[in-house]
Amino acid sequence: MATNMNLSTDESALLAFKSRMISTIDPSNILIKNWSVSTPVCVWIGVTCGLRHQRVTALDISSMNLSGNIPFQLGNLSFLVSLNLSRNYFYGSLPRELIQLQRLQIIDFSVNSFSGQIPSWFGFLPKLQVLYLRNNSFTGFIPPSLSNISTLQTLDLSFNLLQGKIPEEIGNLHNLQTLNLQYNRLTGNIPFRLGNLSFLVSLNLSRNYFYGSLPRELIQLQRLQIIDFSVNSFSGQIPSWFGFLPKLQVLYLRNNSFTGFIPPSLSNISTLQTLDLSFNLLQGKIPEEIGNLHNLKTLNLQYNRLTGLITFTIFNISTLEILSFRENNLSGNLPVDICRGLPRIKSFRLSSNELDGEIPSNLSECSQLQLLSLSYNKFRGSIPSEIGRIRTLQILYLGSNDLSGAIPPELGNLENLVVLDMARNFLTGSIPASIFNISSLQYINIALNNLSGTLPANICSNCSQLESANISECSQLQLLSLSYNKFRGTIPSEIGRISTLQKLYLGSNDLSGAIPPELGNLENLVVLDMAWNFLTGSIPASIFNISSLQYIGVSRNNLSGTLPANICSNCSQLESANISECSQLQLLSLSYNKFRGTIPSEIGRISTLQKLYLGSNDLSGAIPPELGNLENLVVLDMAWNFLTGSIPASIFNISSLQYIGVSRNNLSGTLPANICSNCSQLEKVYACE
């Protein structure tokens, strides 16, 4: 260690550090300019000096968008107590000379790009209390020498690339209060000696590769408030001794392989606020004793194998905010007064179980409810109109049940609703116009019901006065699925004003009339499905100007006319090397209509195309050889037309093809000699049925 150190030594060390720094965002380099010999070092930005010795005692340059590596001269700041470089872009390994900082109590290097192994010399900083190394790129093993720091209270090595086991020696850190190792590549069993950390308050080992059962010695951690063992490979039964950790507030065991039953002893933890046992292999019933956890805010048991009735005692935990039992095998009815004991509930997930009975109208008393998911059960009866009183509701999943009756118009009062899913039920009647007055809606799915009537004219109710420049303000709707119902009448042209729309499903209804050309304004549309209706007229050329389209389905209609010449409208000026930029179209289904004329050769420029259905029309002329350029094509169906000439040899050069259908045409000539030269994926060729 250098001798006769003074404030000048500190200044030199910081100037050496400055010489390595660059600002990644501040063009004026305020900090770098501020560190100047023309001003006293103790007034530099981020620098604190002690009153007694006039030496630098703290350096805090956190969150200043600085980059560079750490010079060895920083080890000359011999009076340094706190060193905070967090939330910058510093990189490289840490210089060994930092071992000279024997007064250091706090090191915070978190959220940088430091790399290499965690230095073993950290273990020789005798006064260190806090060591934050999270969110870096440290590799290798956790050095056992860290166990030498008897004063250490916080050890955070999370979000790195560490591997290997937790050193047994960590159990010697008798003053440790926080141990955070999450998001690494650590493996092995939890060392039983961690049970010696009697002052431990928070233990986070989540998102690693730990396995085996949990050591009983952890019962000795009587001060523990937070346990997070989620996303590992722990197995065996959930230990009953968890119930004897008297101060536990948070218990995360999600995404492991725990088996057996939920231990009733968990009900002993009166302080528990979060219990997450989701994504395991738990079975049996939910213990009635869980209802005794009167401070519980989150109860997550989803994705297990739980059976039996939901114990009604849970619905009396007045502090509950999040309740999730989805993806189990729970059965029975919900209590009629389900919300009376849950005044603070915000998220209620019961989907994918075997629950039945009617949906309780009392749900309207859950005045803070934001998410209600009851889908994939056996609920019957009508949708309670009282749900429309839950003004806080944002997400409503009622799909895949046995619900019947009309859609309550009161749902239009849900002014904050974002997702509405009532698909796969037995709902009847028309869609209440009030639904489309909810400006926050992004997702509407009421497909696969028995709904009828015409599509509402106010489907974009606030659009009528808008100029074209403002149509993006019309709605936030991204998905509208009305397929597999009995809707009749025409498709409202107002749909073309919902510029946010990405997926439009209107197939399998009784819709008639022409396809509105205004749909071509849907510049973000990815999926357009209008198949199995009674639509007439031609396909508007504007549809093929939507560059984002990946799926067009208009088969099984009464459409006619010729296929548009602009079917790949932006391709005419493109060179062959750029045809991949032409479109994102992956499926084009025009079969079972009355299209006539020739197949446009421009289709061969849609290099993303995977499935092309042109069968059962009145198409004539030759098959364009340009279709052989469709290198990603899997299905090609042109059967039942009036095509003439021979099959171009280029078609059989498409290595991805699995199905070729050209039967029931007037094709002639000989089959090409290369019919299977590159056809390793080909399953069926229907050329001469």
PDB file of C-alpha atoms in Angstrom, residues 34-232:
ATOM      1  CA  ASN A  34     -16.333  19.356 -13.380  1.00  0.00           C
ATOM      2  CA  TRP A  35     -13.481  17.106 -12.226  1.00  0.00           C
ATOM      3  CA  SER A  36     -10.771  19.714 -12.752  1.00  0.00           C
ATOM      4  CA  VAL A  37      -7.668  20.795 -10.861  1.00  0.00           C
ATOM      5  CA  SER A  38      -9.074  24.320 -10.981  1.00  0.00           C
ATOM      6  CA  THR A  39     -11.662  23.421  -8.311  1.00  0.00           C
ATOM      7  CA  PRO A  40     -11.179  21.661  -4.950  1.00  0.00           C
ATOM      8  CA  VAL A  41     -11.685  17.891  -5.195  1.00  0.00           C
ATOM      9  CA  CYS A  42     -14.143  17.896  -2.275  1.00  0.00           C
ATOM     10  CA  VAL A  43     -16.707  19.894  -4.308  1.00  0.00           C
ATOM     11  CA  TRP A  44     -16.487  17.696  -7.387  1.00  0.00           C
ATOM     12  CA  ILE A  45     -19.719  16.071  -8.524  1.00  0.00           C
ATOM     13  CA  GLY A  46     -20.239  12.754  -6.748  1.00  0.00           C
ATOM     14  CA  VAL A  47     -17.356  13.263  -4.298  1.00  0.00           C
ATOM     15  CA  THR A  48     -17.747  13.486  -0.518  1.00  0.00           C
ATOM     16  CA  CYS A  49     -14.897  14.253   1.870  1.00  0.00           C
ATOM     17  CA  GLY A  50     -14.660  13.599   5.595  1.00  0.00           C
ATOM     18  CA  LEU A  51     -14.568  16.636   7.895  1.00  0.00           C
ATOM     19  CA  ARG A  52     -11.844  15.284  10.148  1.00  0.00           C
ATOM     20  CA  HIS A  53      -9.159  14.167   7.691  1.00  0.00           C
ATOM     21  CA  GLN A  54     -10.275  16.000   4.536  1.00  0.00           C
ATOM     22  CA  ARG A  55      -9.987  12.793   2.524  1.00  0.00           C
ATOM     23  CA  VAL A  56     -12.449  11.341  -0.004  1.00  0.00           C
ATOM     24  CA  THR A  57     -14.824   9.081   1.940  1.00  0.00           C
ATOM     25  CA  ALA A  58     -17.594   8.492  -0.629  1.00  0.00           C
ATOM     26  CA  LEU A  59     -17.734   8.356  -4.415  1.00  0.00           C
ATOM     27  CA  ASP A  60     -21.227   8.230  -5.951  1.00  0.00           C
ATOM     28  CA  ILE A  61     -21.402   8.662  -9.729  1.00  0.00           C
ATOM     29  CA  SER A  62     -24.384   6.370 -10.205  1.00  0.00           C
ATOM     30  CA  SER A  63     -26.840   6.802 -13.111  1.00  0.00           C
ATOM     31  CA  MET A  64     -24.669   9.234 -15.064  1.00  0.00           C
ATOM     32  CA  ASN A  65     -24.460   7.250 -18.332  1.00  0.00           C
ATOM     33  CA  LEU A  66     -20.697   6.888 -18.006  1.00  0.00           C
ATOM     34  CA  SER A  67     -18.558   4.291 -19.713  1.00  0.00           C
ATOM     35  CA  GLY A  68     -14.989   3.076 -19.340  1.00  0.00           C
ATOM     36  CA  ASN A  69     -13.006   0.698 -17.138  1.00  0.00           C
ATOM     37  CA  ILE A  70     -11.688   1.037 -13.598  1.00  0.00           C
ATOM     38  CA  PRO A  71      -8.018   2.137 -13.212  1.00  0.00           C
ATOM     39  CA  PHE A  72      -5.816   0.572 -10.558  1.00  0.00           C
ATOM     40  CA  GLN A  73      -5.209   4.060  -9.077  1.00  0.00           C
ATOM     41  CA  LEU A  74      -8.714   3.962  -7.578  1.00  0.00           C
ATOM     42  CA  GLY A  75      -7.181   1.719  -4.931  1.00  0.00           C
ATOM     43  CA  ASN A  76      -5.374   4.789  -3.556  1.00  0.00           C
ATOM     44  CA  LEU A  77      -8.592   6.260  -2.105  1.00  0.00           C
ATOM     45  CA  SER A  78      -7.617   4.766   1.220  1.00  0.00           C
ATOM     46  CA  PHE A  79     -10.278   6.585   3.278  1.00  0.00           C
ATOM     47  CA  LEU A  80     -13.114   5.498   0.994  1.00  0.00           C
ATOM     48  CA  VAL A  81     -16.117   4.116   2.879  1.00  0.00           C
ATOM     49  CA  SER A  82     -18.730   4.018   0.094  1.00  0.00           C
ATOM     50  CA  LEU A  83     -18.168   3.377  -3.625  1.00  0.00           C
ATOM     51  CA  ASN A  84     -21.209   3.596  -5.926  1.00  0.00           C
ATOM     52  CA  LEU A  85     -20.725   3.237  -9.694  1.00  0.00           C
ATOM     53  CA  SER A  86     -24.140   1.662 -10.338  1.00  0.00           C
ATOM     54  CA  ARG A  87     -26.329   2.111 -13.404  1.00  0.00           C
ATOM     55  CA  ASN A  88     -23.640   3.080 -15.861  1.00  0.00           C
ATOM     56  CA  TYR A  89     -21.789   1.293 -18.668  1.00  0.00           C
ATOM     57  CA  PHE A  90     -18.475   0.484 -17.001  1.00  0.00           C
ATOM     58  CA  TYR A  91     -16.833  -2.688 -18.293  1.00  0.00           C
ATOM     59  CA  GLY A  92     -13.841  -4.971 -17.920  1.00  0.00           C
ATOM     60  CA  SER A  93     -12.513  -6.737 -14.852  1.00  0.00           C
ATOM     61  CA  LEU A  94     -12.009  -5.197 -11.429  1.00  0.00           C
ATOM     62  CA  PRO A  95      -8.388  -4.217 -10.551  1.00  0.00           C
ATOM     63  CA  ARG A  96      -6.836  -6.104  -7.651  1.00  0.00           C
ATOM     64  CA  GLU A  97      -5.599  -2.806  -6.183  1.00  0.00           C
ATOM     65  CA  LEU A  98      -9.106  -2.199  -4.814  1.00  0.00           C
ATOM     66  CA  ILE A  99      -8.106  -4.611  -2.026  1.00  0.00           C
ATOM     67  CA  GLN A 100      -6.293  -1.585  -0.508  1.00  0.00           C
ATOM     68  CA  LEU A 101      -9.661   0.056   0.310  1.00  0.00           C
ATOM     69  CA  GLN A 102      -9.727  -1.429   3.797  1.00  0.00           C
ATOM     70  CA  ARG A 103     -12.287   1.057   5.118  1.00  0.00           C
ATOM     71  CA  LEU A 104     -14.919   0.186   2.505  1.00  0.00           C
ATOM     72  CA  GLN A 105     -18.353  -0.591   3.897  1.00  0.00           C
ATOM     73  CA  ILE A 106     -20.486  -0.248   0.745  1.00  0.00           C
ATOM     74  CA  ILE A 107     -19.701  -1.352  -2.826  1.00  0.00           C
ATOM     75  CA  ASP A 108     -22.376  -0.907  -5.481  1.00  0.00           C
ATOM     76  CA  PHE A 109     -21.276  -1.897  -8.991  1.00  0.00           C
ATOM     77  CA  SER A 110     -24.738  -3.060 -10.063  1.00  0.00           C
ATOM     78  CA  VAL A 111     -26.195  -2.557 -13.570  1.00  0.00           C
ATOM     79  CA  ASN A 112     -22.975  -2.222 -15.531  1.00  0.00           C
ATOM     80  CA  SER A 113     -21.049  -4.488 -17.910  1.00  0.00           C
ATOM     81  CA  PHE A 114     -18.268  -5.752 -15.662  1.00  0.00           C
ATOM     82  CA  SER A 115     -16.982  -9.186 -16.628  1.00  0.00           C
ATOM     83  CA  GLY A 116     -14.574 -11.890 -15.591  1.00  0.00           C
ATOM     84  CA  GLN A 117     -14.693 -13.794 -12.342  1.00  0.00           C
ATOM     85  CA  ILE A 118     -15.839 -12.249  -9.083  1.00  0.00           C
ATOM     86  CA  PRO A 119     -12.503 -11.407  -7.412  1.00  0.00           C
ATOM     87  CA  SER A 120     -11.604 -13.521  -4.394  1.00  0.00           C
ATOM     88  CA  TRP A 121      -9.960 -10.474  -2.801  1.00  0.00           C
ATOM     89  CA  PHE A 122     -13.408  -9.126  -1.896  1.00  0.00           C
ATOM     90  CA  GLY A 123     -13.061 -11.544   1.004  1.00  0.00           C
ATOM     91  CA  PHE A 124     -10.231  -9.411   2.420  1.00  0.00           C
ATOM     92  CA  LEU A 125     -12.185  -6.180   2.840  1.00  0.00           C
ATOM     93  CA  PRO A 126     -12.744  -6.505   6.596  1.00  0.00           C
ATOM     94  CA  LYS A 127     -15.432  -3.833   7.069  1.00  0.00           C
ATOM     95  CA  LEU A 128     -17.591  -4.523   4.028  1.00  0.00           C
ATOM     96  CA  GLN A 129     -21.305  -4.547   4.837  1.00  0.00           C
ATOM     97  CA  VAL A 130     -22.966  -4.226   1.402  1.00  0.00           C
ATOM     98  CA  LEU A 131     -21.797  -5.830  -1.870  1.00  0.00           C
ATOM     99  CA  TYR A 132     -23.979  -5.195  -4.928  1.00  0.00           C
ATOM    100  CA  LEU A 133     -22.723  -6.828  -8.144  1.00  0.00           C
ATOM    101  CA  ARG A 134     -26.112  -7.498  -9.754  1.00  0.00           C
ATOM    102  CA  ASN A 135     -26.830  -7.014 -13.474  1.00  0.00           C
ATOM    103  CA  ASN A 136     -23.346  -7.489 -14.875  1.00  0.00           C
ATOM    104  CA  SER A 137     -21.594 -10.235 -16.848  1.00  0.00           C
ATOM    105  CA  PHE A 138     -19.564 -11.930 -14.130  1.00  0.00           C
ATOM    106  CA  THR A 139     -18.747 -15.583 -14.850  1.00  0.00           C
ATOM    107  CA  GLY A 140     -17.232 -18.514 -13.022  1.00  0.00           C
ATOM    108  CA  PHE A 141     -17.941 -19.604  -9.451  1.00  0.00           C
ATOM    109  CA  ILE A 142     -18.918 -17.768  -6.296  1.00  0.00           C
ATOM    110  CA  PRO A 143     -15.609 -17.372  -4.410  1.00  0.00           C
ATOM    111  CA  PRO A 144     -15.691 -19.144  -1.008  1.00  0.00           C
ATOM    112  CA  SER A 145     -13.454 -16.350   0.334  1.00  0.00           C
ATOM    113  CA  LEU A 146     -16.535 -14.110   0.596  1.00  0.00           C
ATOM    114  CA  SER A 147     -17.260 -16.048   3.778  1.00  0.00           C
ATOM    115  CA  ASN A 148     -14.329 -14.183   5.417  1.00  0.00           C
ATOM    116  CA  ILE A 149     -16.321 -10.924   5.503  1.00  0.00           C
ATOM    117  CA  SER A 150     -17.883 -11.348   8.923  1.00  0.00           C
ATOM    118  CA  THR A 151     -19.459  -7.859   8.711  1.00  0.00           C
ATOM    119  CA  LEU A 152     -21.332  -8.547   5.444  1.00  0.00           C
ATOM    120  CA  GLN A 153     -25.068  -7.837   5.637  1.00  0.00           C
ATOM    121  CA  THR A 154     -26.099  -7.729   1.959  1.00  0.00           C
ATOM    122  CA  LEU A 155     -24.724  -9.954  -0.823  1.00  0.00           C
ATOM    123  CA  ASP A 156     -26.380  -9.452  -4.217  1.00  0.00           C
ATOM    124  CA  LEU A 157     -24.837 -11.353  -7.152  1.00  0.00           C
ATOM    125  CA  SER A 158     -28.052 -11.639  -9.161  1.00  0.00           C
ATOM    126  CA  PHE A 159     -28.427 -11.287 -12.943  1.00  0.00           C
ATOM    127  CA  ASN A 160     -24.978 -12.556 -13.881  1.00  0.00           C
ATOM    128  CA  LEU A 161     -23.575 -15.698 -15.534  1.00  0.00           C
ATOM    129  CA  LEU A 162     -22.345 -17.486 -12.424  1.00  0.00           C
ATOM    130  CA  GLN A 163     -22.239 -21.284 -12.327  1.00  0.00           C
ATOM    131  CA  GLY A 164     -21.496 -24.115  -9.963  1.00  0.00           C
ATOM    132  CA  LYS A 165     -22.802 -24.632  -6.445  1.00  0.00           C
ATOM    133  CA  ILE A 166     -23.365 -22.244  -3.571  1.00  0.00           C
ATOM    134  CA  PRO A 167     -20.212 -22.558  -1.434  1.00  0.00           C
ATOM    135  CA  GLU A 168     -20.897 -24.207   1.918  1.00  0.00           C
ATOM    136  CA  GLU A 169     -18.771 -21.455   3.486  1.00  0.00           C
ATOM    137  CA  ILE A 170     -21.506 -18.869   2.805  1.00  0.00           C
ATOM    138  CA  GLY A 171     -23.118 -20.288   5.930  1.00  0.00           C
ATOM    139  CA  ASN A 172     -20.368 -18.561   7.945  1.00  0.00           C
ATOM    140  CA  LEU A 173     -21.718 -15.069   7.170  1.00  0.00           C
ATOM    141  CA  HIS A 174     -23.521 -14.799  10.486  1.00  0.00           C
ATOM    142  CA  ASN A 175     -24.510 -11.141   9.984  1.00  0.00           C
ATOM    143  CA  LEU A 176     -25.951 -11.640   6.506  1.00  0.00           C
ATOM    144  CA  GLN A 177     -29.476 -10.256   6.103  1.00  0.00           C
ATOM    145  CA  THR A 178     -29.972 -10.390   2.319  1.00  0.00           C
ATOM    146  CA  LEU A 179     -28.705 -13.109  -0.037  1.00  0.00           C
ATOM    147  CA  ASN A 180     -29.739 -12.590  -3.643  1.00  0.00           C
ATOM    148  CA  LEU A 181     -28.452 -15.025  -6.294  1.00  0.00           C
ATOM    149  CA  GLN A 182     -31.337 -14.988  -8.763  1.00  0.00           C
ATOM    150  CA  TYR A 183     -30.924 -15.154 -12.567  1.00  0.00           C
ATOM    151  CA  ASN A 184     -27.653 -17.070 -12.765  1.00  0.00           C
ATOM    152  CA  ARG A 185     -26.668 -20.582 -13.841  1.00  0.00           C
ATOM    153  CA  LEU A 186     -26.106 -22.005 -10.389  1.00  0.00           C
ATOM    154  CA  THR A 187     -26.863 -25.647  -9.714  1.00  0.00           C
ATOM    155  CA  GLY A 188     -26.805 -28.352  -7.052  1.00  0.00           C
ATOM    156  CA  ASN A 189     -28.599 -28.622  -3.730  1.00  0.00           C
ATOM    157  CA  ILE A 190     -29.092 -25.825  -1.254  1.00  0.00           C
ATOM    158  CA  PRO A 191     -26.315 -26.220   1.370  1.00  0.00           C
ATOM    159  CA  PHE A 192     -27.786 -27.132   4.748  1.00  0.00           C
ATOM    160  CA  ARG A 193     -25.325 -24.676   6.326  1.00  0.00           C
ATOM    161  CA  LEU A 194     -27.422 -21.779   5.007  1.00  0.00           C
ATOM    162  CA  GLY A 195     -29.519 -22.578   8.058  1.00  0.00           C
ATOM    163  CA  ASN A 196     -26.766 -20.918  10.124  1.00  0.00           C
ATOM    164  CA  LEU A 197     -27.615 -17.477   8.686  1.00  0.00           C
ATOM    165  CA  SER A 198     -29.767 -16.608  11.658  1.00  0.00           C
ATOM    166  CA  PHE A 199     -30.077 -12.893  10.741  1.00  0.00           C
ATOM    167  CA  LEU A 200     -31.228 -13.612   7.181  1.00  0.00           C
ATOM    168  CA  VAL A 201     -34.339 -11.635   6.177  1.00  0.00           C
ATOM    169  CA  SER A 202     -34.419 -12.188   2.387  1.00  0.00           C
ATOM    170  CA  LEU A 203     -33.293 -15.301   0.467  1.00  0.00           C
ATOM    171  CA  ASN A 204     -33.667 -15.231  -3.328  1.00  0.00           C
ATOM    172  CA  LEU A 205     -32.355 -18.176  -5.380  1.00  0.00           C
ATOM    173  CA  SER A 206     -34.874 -17.921  -8.237  1.00  0.00           C
ATOM    174  CA  ARG A 207     -34.190 -18.673 -11.907  1.00  0.00           C
ATOM    175  CA  ASN A 208     -31.243 -20.995 -11.529  1.00  0.00           C
ATOM    176  CA  TYR A 209     -30.815 -24.763 -11.880  1.00  0.00           C
ATOM    177  CA  PHE A 210     -31.023 -25.862  -8.250  1.00  0.00           C
ATOM    178  CA  TYR A 211     -32.551 -29.270  -7.594  1.00  0.00           C
ATOM    179  CA  GLY A 212     -33.375 -31.742  -4.861  1.00  0.00           C
ATOM    180  CA  SER A 213     -35.426 -31.278  -1.729  1.00  0.00           C
ATOM    181  CA  LEU A 214     -35.203 -28.313   0.628  1.00  0.00           C
ATOM    182  CA  PRO A 215     -32.993 -28.846   3.707  1.00  0.00           C
ATOM    183  CA  ARG A 216     -34.852 -28.878   7.010  1.00  0.00           C
ATOM    184  CA  GLU A 217     -32.086 -26.727   8.536  1.00  0.00           C
ATOM    185  CA  LEU A 218     -33.708 -23.685   6.904  1.00  0.00           C
ATOM    186  CA  ILE A 219     -36.306 -23.822   9.696  1.00  0.00           C
ATOM    187  CA  GLN A 220     -33.629 -22.095  11.814  1.00  0.00           C
ATOM    188  CA  LEU A 221     -34.009 -18.890   9.753  1.00  0.00           C
ATOM    189  CA  GLN A 222     -36.575 -17.437  12.104  1.00  0.00           C
ATOM    190  CA  ARG A 223     -36.139 -13.861  10.849  1.00  0.00           C
ATOM    191  CA  LEU A 224     -36.889 -14.711   7.207  1.00  0.00           C
ATOM    192  CA  GLN A 225     -39.465 -12.455   5.558  1.00  0.00           C
ATOM    193  CA  ILE A 226     -38.884 -13.282   1.869  1.00  0.00           C
ATOM    194  CA  ILE A 227     -38.187 -16.658   0.227  1.00  0.00           C
ATOM    195  CA  ASP A 228     -38.011 -16.885  -3.562  1.00  0.00           C
ATOM    196  CA  PHE A 229     -37.045 -20.312  -4.928  1.00  0.00           C
ATOM    197  CA  SER A 230     -39.098 -19.970  -8.129  1.00  0.00           C
ATOM    198  CA  VAL A 231     -38.051 -21.287 -11.579  1.00  0.00           C
ATOM    199  CA  ASN A 232     -35.677 -24.055 -10.499  1.00  0.00           C
TER     200      ASN A 232
END
